[in-house]
Amino acid sequence: MGDATRIQRELTHFNKDRSIIGMTLTPDEKDIRRLTATIPGPLSTPYEGGLFGVDITLPDGYPFVPPKMKFTTKVWHPNISSQTGAICLDILKNNWSPALNLKTALISLQALLSTPEPNDPQDAVVAKQYLSDYATYVATARRWTEDFAKASSSGYDGKVLNIDA
């Protein structure tokens, strides 16, 4: 089970750099191939101040096959489905290499938040808005970040408050 050894090594390496990159990566207690991650929204973007959840599944064949990733936090972005969290990013598809790892994939997701590619969209509605009415795109992305990706958002606080009630 050499792939489990690699996954554990990646987690160890990631956790050494966690304070530098500001992300988290946590394996499921029962299955090391299922992980969750958090990515802080990049500075000077509509996502700044948000914390975005990512669900990761490592398929058989990893690291020779790319990880399957999707956002679990709603994001208004041309390359991320506003409905499902599916991601359109070349390194998660045909440009994956075994030389890449979970850390580089997560850093690439954060970079994607900084530099959308509206001409290769996952969400055509968001891409159209990005290209035709950029100011509205930015305002919507900021509002979604406030509503879904910040600790003060009602969805997050509501769940925490209900547990304590």
Short mmCIF file of N, CA and C in Angstrom, two decimals:
data_model
loop_
_atom_site.label_atom_id
_atom_site.label_comp_id
_atom_site.label_asym_id
_atom_site.label_seq_id
_atom_site.Cartn_x
_atom_site.Cartn_y
_atom_site.Cartn_z
N MET A 1 0.85 -1.20 0.00
CA MET A 1 0.00 0.00 0.00
C MET A 1 0.88 1.24 0.00
N GLY A 2 1.69 1.36 -1.06
CA GLY A 2 2.61 2.48 -1.19
C GLY A 2 1.92 3.82 -1.28
N ASP A 3 0.70 3.83 -1.83
CA ASP A 3 -0.01 5.09 -1.96
C ASP A 3 -0.37 5.67 -0.59
N ALA A 4 -0.68 4.83 0.41
CA ALA A 4 -0.98 5.32 1.76
C ALA A 4 0.26 5.95 2.38
N THR A 5 1.43 5.37 2.09
CA THR A 5 2.68 5.94 2.58
C THR A 5 2.90 7.31 1.97
N ARG A 6 2.64 7.44 0.68
CA ARG A 6 2.79 8.74 0.04
C ARG A 6 1.80 9.75 0.62
N ILE A 7 0.57 9.33 0.80
CA ILE A 7 -0.45 10.24 1.35
C ILE A 7 -0.02 10.73 2.73
N GLN A 8 0.44 9.80 3.57
CA GLN A 8 0.88 10.18 4.92
C GLN A 8 2.07 11.14 4.85
N ARG A 9 3.00 10.90 3.94
CA ARG A 9 4.15 11.78 3.76
C ARG A 9 3.70 13.17 3.30
N GLU A 10 2.73 13.21 2.38
CA GLU A 10 2.19 14.50 1.93
C GLU A 10 1.54 15.26 3.09
N LEU A 11 0.78 14.55 3.92
CA LEU A 11 0.13 15.20 5.06
C LEU A 11 1.16 15.76 6.03
N THR A 12 2.20 15.00 6.30
CA THR A 12 3.26 15.46 7.20
C THR A 12 3.93 16.71 6.64
N HIS A 13 4.27 16.66 5.36
CA HIS A 13 4.91 17.81 4.71
C HIS A 13 3.98 19.02 4.70
N PHE A 14 2.70 18.78 4.40
CA PHE A 14 1.72 19.87 4.37
C PHE A 14 1.61 20.53 5.74
N ASN A 15 1.51 19.73 6.78
CA ASN A 15 1.32 20.27 8.12
C ASN A 15 2.53 21.07 8.61
N LYS A 16 3.71 20.77 8.10
CA LYS A 16 4.91 21.58 8.44
C LYS A 16 4.79 22.99 7.88
N ASP A 17 4.14 23.12 6.71
CA ASP A 17 4.02 24.41 6.03
C ASP A 17 2.68 25.09 6.28
N ARG A 18 1.80 24.48 7.06
CA ARG A 18 0.43 24.97 7.21
C ARG A 18 0.36 26.42 7.67
N SER A 19 1.19 26.79 8.63
CA SER A 19 1.12 28.17 9.12
C SER A 19 1.58 29.17 8.07
N ILE A 20 2.41 28.74 7.16
CA ILE A 20 2.89 29.62 6.10
C ILE A 20 1.80 29.84 5.05
N ILE A 21 1.12 28.77 4.66
CA ILE A 21 0.15 28.88 3.57
C ILE A 21 -1.27 29.14 4.05
N GLY A 22 -1.54 28.96 5.34
CA GLY A 22 -2.85 29.29 5.91
C GLY A 22 -3.96 28.33 5.55
N MET A 23 -3.64 27.16 5.04
CA MET A 23 -4.64 26.17 4.66
C MET A 23 -4.64 25.03 5.67
N THR A 24 -5.71 24.26 5.66
CA THR A 24 -5.75 23.03 6.45
C THR A 24 -6.03 21.87 5.52
N LEU A 25 -5.58 20.69 5.93
CA LEU A 25 -5.81 19.46 5.19
C LEU A 25 -5.96 18.35 6.22
N THR A 26 -7.15 17.76 6.27
CA THR A 26 -7.45 16.79 7.32
C THR A 26 -7.99 15.50 6.71
N PRO A 27 -7.35 14.37 7.00
CA PRO A 27 -7.88 13.10 6.50
C PRO A 27 -9.08 12.65 7.32
N ASP A 28 -9.95 11.89 6.70
CA ASP A 28 -11.05 11.25 7.40
C ASP A 28 -10.45 10.22 8.36
N GLU A 29 -11.02 10.09 9.55
CA GLU A 29 -10.48 9.16 10.54
C GLU A 29 -10.52 7.71 10.07
N LYS A 30 -11.47 7.36 9.22
CA LYS A 30 -11.63 5.97 8.79
C LYS A 30 -11.03 5.67 7.42
N ASP A 31 -10.75 6.72 6.63
CA ASP A 31 -10.28 6.51 5.26
C ASP A 31 -9.32 7.62 4.87
N ILE A 32 -8.04 7.31 4.80
CA ILE A 32 -7.02 8.32 4.49
C ILE A 32 -7.18 8.87 3.07
N ARG A 33 -7.97 8.19 2.23
CA ARG A 33 -8.19 8.67 0.85
C ARG A 33 -9.29 9.73 0.76
N ARG A 34 -9.96 9.97 1.87
CA ARG A 34 -11.00 11.02 1.94
C ARG A 34 -10.46 12.12 2.85
N LEU A 35 -10.40 13.34 2.32
CA LEU A 35 -9.84 14.45 3.08
C LEU A 35 -10.73 15.67 2.93
N THR A 36 -10.59 16.58 3.87
CA THR A 36 -11.21 17.89 3.75
C THR A 36 -10.11 18.93 3.89
N ALA A 37 -10.29 20.02 3.21
CA ALA A 37 -9.31 21.11 3.25
C ALA A 37 -10.04 22.42 3.41
N THR A 38 -9.33 23.41 3.90
CA THR A 38 -9.83 24.78 3.89
C THR A 38 -8.79 25.65 3.22
N ILE A 39 -9.29 26.60 2.45
CA ILE A 39 -8.44 27.54 1.71
C ILE A 39 -8.89 28.95 2.06
N PRO A 40 -7.99 29.80 2.55
CA PRO A 40 -8.40 31.19 2.77
C PRO A 40 -8.53 31.93 1.45
N GLY A 41 -9.51 32.81 1.37
CA GLY A 41 -9.67 33.62 0.17
C GLY A 41 -8.46 34.51 -0.03
N PRO A 42 -7.96 34.60 -1.26
CA PRO A 42 -6.77 35.42 -1.52
C PRO A 42 -7.02 36.90 -1.26
N LEU A 43 -5.99 37.59 -0.80
CA LEU A 43 -6.05 39.03 -0.57
C LEU A 43 -6.34 39.75 -1.88
N SER A 44 -6.98 40.90 -1.78
CA SER A 44 -7.29 41.76 -2.93
C SER A 44 -8.16 41.07 -3.97
N THR A 45 -9.00 40.15 -3.53
CA THR A 45 -9.98 39.52 -4.41
C THR A 45 -11.34 39.60 -3.72
N PRO A 46 -12.42 39.33 -4.44
CA PRO A 46 -13.73 39.33 -3.80
C PRO A 46 -13.87 38.23 -2.74
N TYR A 47 -12.91 37.30 -2.70
CA TYR A 47 -12.96 36.16 -1.79
C TYR A 47 -12.16 36.41 -0.51
N GLU A 48 -11.53 37.58 -0.43
CA GLU A 48 -10.71 37.91 0.73
C GLU A 48 -11.54 37.85 2.01
N GLY A 49 -10.98 37.23 3.04
CA GLY A 49 -11.66 37.11 4.31
C GLY A 49 -12.51 35.86 4.44
N GLY A 50 -12.71 35.17 3.34
CA GLY A 50 -13.50 33.94 3.38
C GLY A 50 -12.62 32.73 3.64
N LEU A 51 -13.25 31.68 4.12
CA LEU A 51 -12.58 30.40 4.32
C LEU A 51 -13.41 29.36 3.58
N PHE A 52 -12.80 28.74 2.57
CA PHE A 52 -13.52 27.89 1.64
C PHE A 52 -13.19 26.42 1.88
N GLY A 53 -14.22 25.62 2.05
CA GLY A 53 -14.04 24.19 2.26
C GLY A 53 -13.93 23.45 0.93
N VAL A 54 -13.09 22.41 0.94
CA VAL A 54 -12.88 21.58 -0.24
C VAL A 54 -12.94 20.12 0.19
N ASP A 55 -13.72 19.33 -0.54
CA ASP A 55 -13.81 17.89 -0.31
C ASP A 55 -12.85 17.22 -1.30
N ILE A 56 -12.04 16.29 -0.79
CA ILE A 56 -11.02 15.64 -1.63
C ILE A 56 -11.18 14.13 -1.51
N THR A 57 -11.18 13.47 -2.66
CA THR A 57 -11.15 12.01 -2.71
C THR A 57 -9.96 11.61 -3.56
N LEU A 58 -9.13 10.74 -3.02
CA LEU A 58 -7.99 10.24 -3.77
C LEU A 58 -8.37 8.90 -4.40
N PRO A 59 -8.48 8.86 -5.72
CA PRO A 59 -8.93 7.65 -6.40
C PRO A 59 -7.83 6.58 -6.42
N ASP A 60 -8.25 5.35 -6.72
CA ASP A 60 -7.25 4.31 -6.95
C ASP A 60 -6.33 4.82 -8.06
N GLY A 61 -5.07 4.59 -7.91
CA GLY A 61 -4.11 5.06 -8.90
C GLY A 61 -3.44 6.37 -8.53
N TYR A 62 -3.93 7.04 -7.47
CA TYR A 62 -3.24 8.25 -7.02
C TYR A 62 -1.86 7.84 -6.54
N PRO A 63 -0.82 8.53 -6.91
CA PRO A 63 -0.68 9.88 -7.47
C PRO A 63 -0.61 9.94 -9.00
N PHE A 64 -0.82 8.79 -9.65
CA PHE A 64 -0.77 8.79 -11.11
C PHE A 64 -2.08 9.27 -11.73
N VAL A 65 -3.12 9.33 -10.91
CA VAL A 65 -4.44 9.82 -11.29
C VAL A 65 -4.72 11.03 -10.40
N PRO A 66 -5.28 12.11 -10.95
CA PRO A 66 -5.48 13.32 -10.13
C PRO A 66 -6.51 13.11 -9.03
N PRO A 67 -6.37 13.88 -7.94
CA PRO A 67 -7.39 13.82 -6.90
C PRO A 67 -8.70 14.41 -7.41
N LYS A 68 -9.79 13.95 -6.84
CA LYS A 68 -11.10 14.52 -7.16
C LYS A 68 -11.40 15.55 -6.07
N MET A 69 -11.60 16.80 -6.50
CA MET A 69 -11.83 17.88 -5.56
C MET A 69 -13.09 18.65 -5.94
N LYS A 70 -13.80 19.11 -4.93
CA LYS A 70 -14.93 20.02 -5.17
C LYS A 70 -15.07 20.91 -3.95
N PHE A 71 -15.52 22.13 -4.21
CA PHE A 71 -15.76 23.07 -3.13
C PHE A 71 -17.02 22.66 -2.38
N THR A 72 -16.96 22.70 -1.06
CA THR A 72 -18.14 22.45 -0.23
C THR A 72 -18.75 23.77 0.24
N THR A 73 -18.01 24.85 0.07
CA THR A 73 -18.51 26.20 0.35
C THR A 73 -18.98 26.79 -0.97
N LYS A 74 -20.15 27.39 -0.97
CA LYS A 74 -20.65 28.01 -2.20
C LYS A 74 -19.72 29.16 -2.62
N VAL A 75 -19.38 29.19 -3.90
CA VAL A 75 -18.45 30.18 -4.45
C VAL A 75 -19.03 30.70 -5.76
N TRP A 76 -18.99 32.02 -5.94
CA TRP A 76 -19.40 32.64 -7.21
C TRP A 76 -18.14 32.88 -8.02
N HIS A 77 -17.86 31.97 -8.95
CA HIS A 77 -16.59 31.99 -9.69
C HIS A 77 -16.81 31.29 -11.03
N PRO A 78 -16.24 31.80 -12.12
CA PRO A 78 -16.46 31.18 -13.43
C PRO A 78 -16.00 29.73 -13.53
N ASN A 79 -14.99 29.34 -12.78
CA ASN A 79 -14.42 28.00 -12.91
C ASN A 79 -14.88 27.03 -11.82
N ILE A 80 -15.87 27.45 -11.04
CA ILE A 80 -16.41 26.61 -9.96
C ILE A 80 -17.94 26.63 -10.10
N SER A 81 -18.53 25.45 -10.13
CA SER A 81 -19.99 25.39 -10.26
C SER A 81 -20.65 26.00 -9.03
N SER A 82 -21.53 26.96 -9.26
CA SER A 82 -22.25 27.59 -8.15
C SER A 82 -23.27 26.63 -7.55
N GLN A 83 -23.58 25.56 -8.25
CA GLN A 83 -24.56 24.58 -7.77
C GLN A 83 -23.93 23.39 -7.07
N THR A 84 -22.83 22.85 -7.64
CA THR A 84 -22.26 21.59 -7.13
C THR A 84 -20.88 21.72 -6.51
N GLY A 85 -20.18 22.84 -6.77
CA GLY A 85 -18.82 22.99 -6.29
C GLY A 85 -17.77 22.36 -7.19
N ALA A 86 -18.21 21.77 -8.31
CA ALA A 86 -17.27 21.16 -9.26
C ALA A 86 -16.28 22.22 -9.76
N ILE A 87 -15.05 21.79 -10.02
CA ILE A 87 -13.98 22.71 -10.35
C ILE A 87 -13.45 22.41 -11.76
N CYS A 88 -13.25 23.47 -12.53
CA CYS A 88 -12.61 23.34 -13.83
C CYS A 88 -11.19 23.89 -13.69
N LEU A 89 -10.24 22.97 -13.57
CA LEU A 89 -8.83 23.34 -13.42
C LEU A 89 -8.00 22.26 -14.10
N ASP A 90 -7.15 22.66 -15.03
CA ASP A 90 -6.42 21.70 -15.85
C ASP A 90 -5.61 20.68 -15.06
N ILE A 91 -5.01 21.07 -13.94
CA ILE A 91 -4.19 20.10 -13.21
C ILE A 91 -5.03 19.05 -12.48
N LEU A 92 -6.33 19.28 -12.37
CA LEU A 92 -7.20 18.26 -11.78
C LEU A 92 -7.78 17.35 -12.86
N LYS A 93 -7.33 17.55 -14.08
CA LYS A 93 -7.80 16.74 -15.19
C LYS A 93 -6.60 16.24 -15.99
N ASN A 94 -6.45 16.73 -17.21
CA ASN A 94 -5.44 16.20 -18.13
C ASN A 94 -4.02 16.70 -17.88
N ASN A 95 -3.81 17.76 -17.10
CA ASN A 95 -2.46 18.26 -16.84
C ASN A 95 -1.92 17.83 -15.48
N TRP A 96 -2.54 16.83 -14.87
CA TRP A 96 -2.04 16.29 -13.60
C TRP A 96 -0.75 15.52 -13.86
N SER A 97 0.15 15.57 -12.91
CA SER A 97 1.40 14.83 -12.96
C SER A 97 1.66 14.24 -11.58
N PRO A 98 2.24 13.04 -11.51
CA PRO A 98 2.58 12.47 -10.20
C PRO A 98 3.58 13.33 -9.43
N ALA A 99 4.23 14.26 -10.12
CA ALA A 99 5.15 15.17 -9.42
C ALA A 99 4.38 16.20 -8.60
N LEU A 100 3.10 16.40 -8.90
CA LEU A 100 2.26 17.30 -8.13
C LEU A 100 1.76 16.57 -6.88
N ASN A 101 1.22 17.33 -5.94
CA ASN A 101 0.71 16.72 -4.71
C ASN A 101 -0.49 17.53 -4.21
N LEU A 102 -1.02 17.13 -3.08
CA LEU A 102 -2.20 17.81 -2.55
C LEU A 102 -1.92 19.27 -2.24
N LYS A 103 -0.74 19.56 -1.71
CA LYS A 103 -0.39 20.95 -1.40
C LYS A 103 -0.38 21.80 -2.67
N THR A 104 0.26 21.31 -3.74
CA THR A 104 0.31 22.10 -4.97
C THR A 104 -1.09 22.24 -5.58
N ALA A 105 -1.92 21.19 -5.44
CA ALA A 105 -3.29 21.29 -5.97
C ALA A 105 -4.09 22.34 -5.20
N LEU A 106 -3.95 22.37 -3.88
CA LEU A 106 -4.68 23.37 -3.09
C LEU A 106 -4.17 24.78 -3.35
N ILE A 107 -2.87 24.94 -3.50
CA ILE A 107 -2.31 26.25 -3.85
C ILE A 107 -2.82 26.68 -5.22
N SER A 108 -2.96 25.73 -6.14
CA SER A 108 -3.51 26.04 -7.46
C SER A 108 -4.97 26.46 -7.38
N LEU A 109 -5.74 25.84 -6.47
CA LEU A 109 -7.12 26.26 -6.28
C LEU A 109 -7.18 27.69 -5.75
N GLN A 110 -6.31 28.01 -4.81
CA GLN A 110 -6.28 29.37 -4.28
C GLN A 110 -5.89 30.36 -5.38
N ALA A 111 -4.93 29.98 -6.22
CA ALA A 111 -4.53 30.83 -7.33
C ALA A 111 -5.68 31.01 -8.33
N LEU A 112 -6.48 29.95 -8.52
CA LEU A 112 -7.63 30.05 -9.41
C LEU A 112 -8.63 31.09 -8.89
N LEU A 113 -8.78 31.15 -7.56
CA LEU A 113 -9.67 32.18 -7.00
C LEU A 113 -9.15 33.58 -7.35
N SER A 114 -7.84 33.73 -7.43
CA SER A 114 -7.23 35.03 -7.75
C SER A 114 -7.33 35.37 -9.23
N THR A 115 -7.27 34.37 -10.07
CA THR A 115 -7.20 34.60 -11.51
C THR A 115 -8.17 33.69 -12.25
N PRO A 116 -9.44 34.05 -12.28
CA PRO A 116 -10.43 33.24 -13.00
C PRO A 116 -10.10 33.13 -14.48
N GLU A 117 -10.54 32.04 -15.09
CA GLU A 117 -10.40 31.80 -16.52
C GLU A 117 -11.81 31.73 -17.12
N PRO A 118 -12.44 32.88 -17.40
CA PRO A 118 -13.83 32.86 -17.86
C PRO A 118 -14.03 32.25 -19.24
N ASN A 119 -12.95 32.10 -20.01
CA ASN A 119 -13.07 31.51 -21.34
C ASN A 119 -13.04 29.98 -21.30
N ASP A 120 -12.82 29.40 -20.12
CA ASP A 120 -12.86 27.95 -19.93
C ASP A 120 -13.68 27.68 -18.67
N PRO A 121 -14.98 28.03 -18.71
CA PRO A 121 -15.77 28.04 -17.48
C PRO A 121 -16.30 26.68 -17.05
N GLN A 122 -16.57 26.58 -15.77
CA GLN A 122 -17.36 25.49 -15.21
C GLN A 122 -18.81 25.97 -15.07
N ASP A 123 -18.96 27.28 -14.81
CA ASP A 123 -20.28 27.88 -14.62
C ASP A 123 -20.45 28.99 -15.67
N ALA A 124 -21.20 28.69 -16.72
CA ALA A 124 -21.34 29.61 -17.86
C ALA A 124 -22.02 30.92 -17.46
N VAL A 125 -22.96 30.87 -16.52
CA VAL A 125 -23.66 32.08 -16.09
C VAL A 125 -22.68 33.04 -15.41
N VAL A 126 -21.85 32.52 -14.53
CA VAL A 126 -20.87 33.36 -13.84
C VAL A 126 -19.84 33.88 -14.84
N ALA A 127 -19.40 33.04 -15.75
CA ALA A 127 -18.42 33.47 -16.76
C ALA A 127 -18.98 34.58 -17.63
N LYS A 128 -20.24 34.45 -18.02
CA LYS A 128 -20.86 35.50 -18.84
C LYS A 128 -20.90 36.82 -18.07
N GLN A 129 -21.28 36.75 -16.80
CA GLN A 129 -21.33 37.96 -15.98
C GLN A 129 -19.93 38.55 -15.82
N TYR A 130 -18.92 37.71 -15.59
CA TYR A 130 -17.54 38.16 -15.44
C TYR A 130 -17.11 38.95 -16.68
N LEU A 131 -17.46 38.44 -17.86
CA LEU A 131 -17.02 39.07 -19.11
C LEU A 131 -17.87 40.28 -19.50
N SER A 132 -19.15 40.28 -19.15
CA SER A 132 -20.03 41.36 -19.62
C SER A 132 -20.31 42.44 -18.58
N ASP A 133 -20.22 42.09 -17.28
CA ASP A 133 -20.54 43.05 -16.22
C ASP A 133 -19.66 42.74 -15.01
N TYR A 134 -18.39 43.07 -15.14
CA TYR A 134 -17.40 42.71 -14.13
C TYR A 134 -17.75 43.26 -12.75
N ALA A 135 -18.26 44.48 -12.67
CA ALA A 135 -18.59 45.08 -11.37
C ALA A 135 -19.66 44.26 -10.64
N THR A 136 -20.65 43.79 -11.38
CA THR A 136 -21.69 42.96 -10.76
C THR A 136 -21.12 41.61 -10.34
N TYR A 137 -20.24 41.04 -11.16
CA TYR A 137 -19.56 39.79 -10.78
C TYR A 137 -18.83 39.97 -9.45
N VAL A 138 -18.03 41.03 -9.32
CA VAL A 138 -17.27 41.27 -8.10
C VAL A 138 -18.21 41.44 -6.90
N ALA A 139 -19.27 42.22 -7.09
CA ALA A 139 -20.22 42.44 -6.00
C ALA A 139 -20.90 41.13 -5.58
N THR A 140 -21.26 40.31 -6.55
CA THR A 140 -21.90 39.03 -6.24
C THR A 140 -20.92 38.09 -5.54
N ALA A 141 -19.69 38.02 -6.04
CA ALA A 141 -18.68 37.16 -5.42
C ALA A 141 -18.40 37.60 -3.98
N ARG A 142 -18.35 38.90 -3.74
CA ARG A 142 -18.16 39.40 -2.37
C ARG A 142 -19.34 39.04 -1.48
N ARG A 143 -20.54 39.20 -2.01
CA ARG A 143 -21.74 38.88 -1.22
C ARG A 143 -21.77 37.38 -0.89
N TRP A 144 -21.45 36.54 -1.85
CA TRP A 144 -21.42 35.09 -1.58
C TRP A 144 -20.33 34.76 -0.56
N THR A 145 -19.20 35.44 -0.64
CA THR A 145 -18.14 35.22 0.35
C THR A 145 -18.65 35.58 1.73
N GLU A 146 -19.32 36.73 1.83
CA GLU A 146 -19.90 37.15 3.12
C GLU A 146 -20.94 36.14 3.62
N ASP A 147 -21.80 35.70 2.71
CA ASP A 147 -22.92 34.84 3.09
C ASP A 147 -22.50 33.40 3.41
N PHE A 148 -21.50 32.88 2.69
CA PHE A 148 -21.21 31.45 2.80
C PHE A 148 -19.82 31.10 3.31
N ALA A 149 -18.86 32.03 3.25
CA ALA A 149 -17.48 31.66 3.55
C ALA A 149 -16.88 32.36 4.76
N LYS A 150 -17.65 33.18 5.42
CA LYS A 150 -17.11 33.87 6.60
C LYS A 150 -17.73 33.31 7.87
N ALA A 151 -16.96 33.30 8.94
CA ALA A 151 -17.43 32.77 10.22
C ALA A 151 -18.66 33.50 10.70
N SER A 152 -18.81 34.76 10.29
CA SER A 152 -19.96 35.54 10.72
C SER A 152 -21.19 35.29 9.84
N SER A 153 -21.05 34.46 8.81
CA SER A 153 -22.20 34.20 7.95
C SER A 153 -23.27 33.44 8.72
N SER A 154 -24.51 33.68 8.39
CA SER A 154 -25.62 33.10 9.16
C SER A 154 -25.62 31.58 9.10
N GLY A 155 -25.22 31.01 7.98
CA GLY A 155 -25.22 29.55 7.88
C GLY A 155 -24.25 28.91 8.86
N TYR A 156 -23.10 29.47 9.02
CA TYR A 156 -22.09 28.92 9.92
C TYR A 156 -22.46 29.18 11.37
N ASP A 157 -22.73 30.43 11.72
CA ASP A 157 -23.09 30.77 13.10
C ASP A 157 -24.35 30.07 13.54
N GLY A 158 -25.32 29.94 12.64
CA GLY A 158 -26.57 29.29 12.99
C GLY A 158 -26.37 27.86 13.44
N LYS A 159 -25.49 27.13 12.74
CA LYS A 159 -25.22 25.75 13.10
C LYS A 159 -24.52 25.69 14.45
N VAL A 160 -23.58 26.57 14.68
CA VAL A 160 -22.86 26.57 15.95
C VAL A 160 -23.80 26.93 17.09
N LEU A 161 -24.62 27.97 16.88
CA LEU A 161 -25.53 28.39 17.94
C LEU A 161 -26.57 27.32 18.25
N ASN A 162 -27.02 26.58 17.24
CA ASN A 162 -28.00 25.54 17.49
C ASN A 162 -27.44 24.41 18.34
N ILE A 163 -26.17 24.12 18.21
CA ILE A 163 -25.53 23.07 19.00
C ILE A 163 -25.51 23.50 20.47
N ASP A 164 -25.21 24.76 20.71
CA ASP A 164 -25.11 25.25 22.08
C ASP A 164 -26.46 25.47 22.74
N ALA A 165 -27.50 25.62 21.93
CA ALA A 165 -28.82 25.97 22.47
C ALA A 165 -29.46 24.83 23.25
#
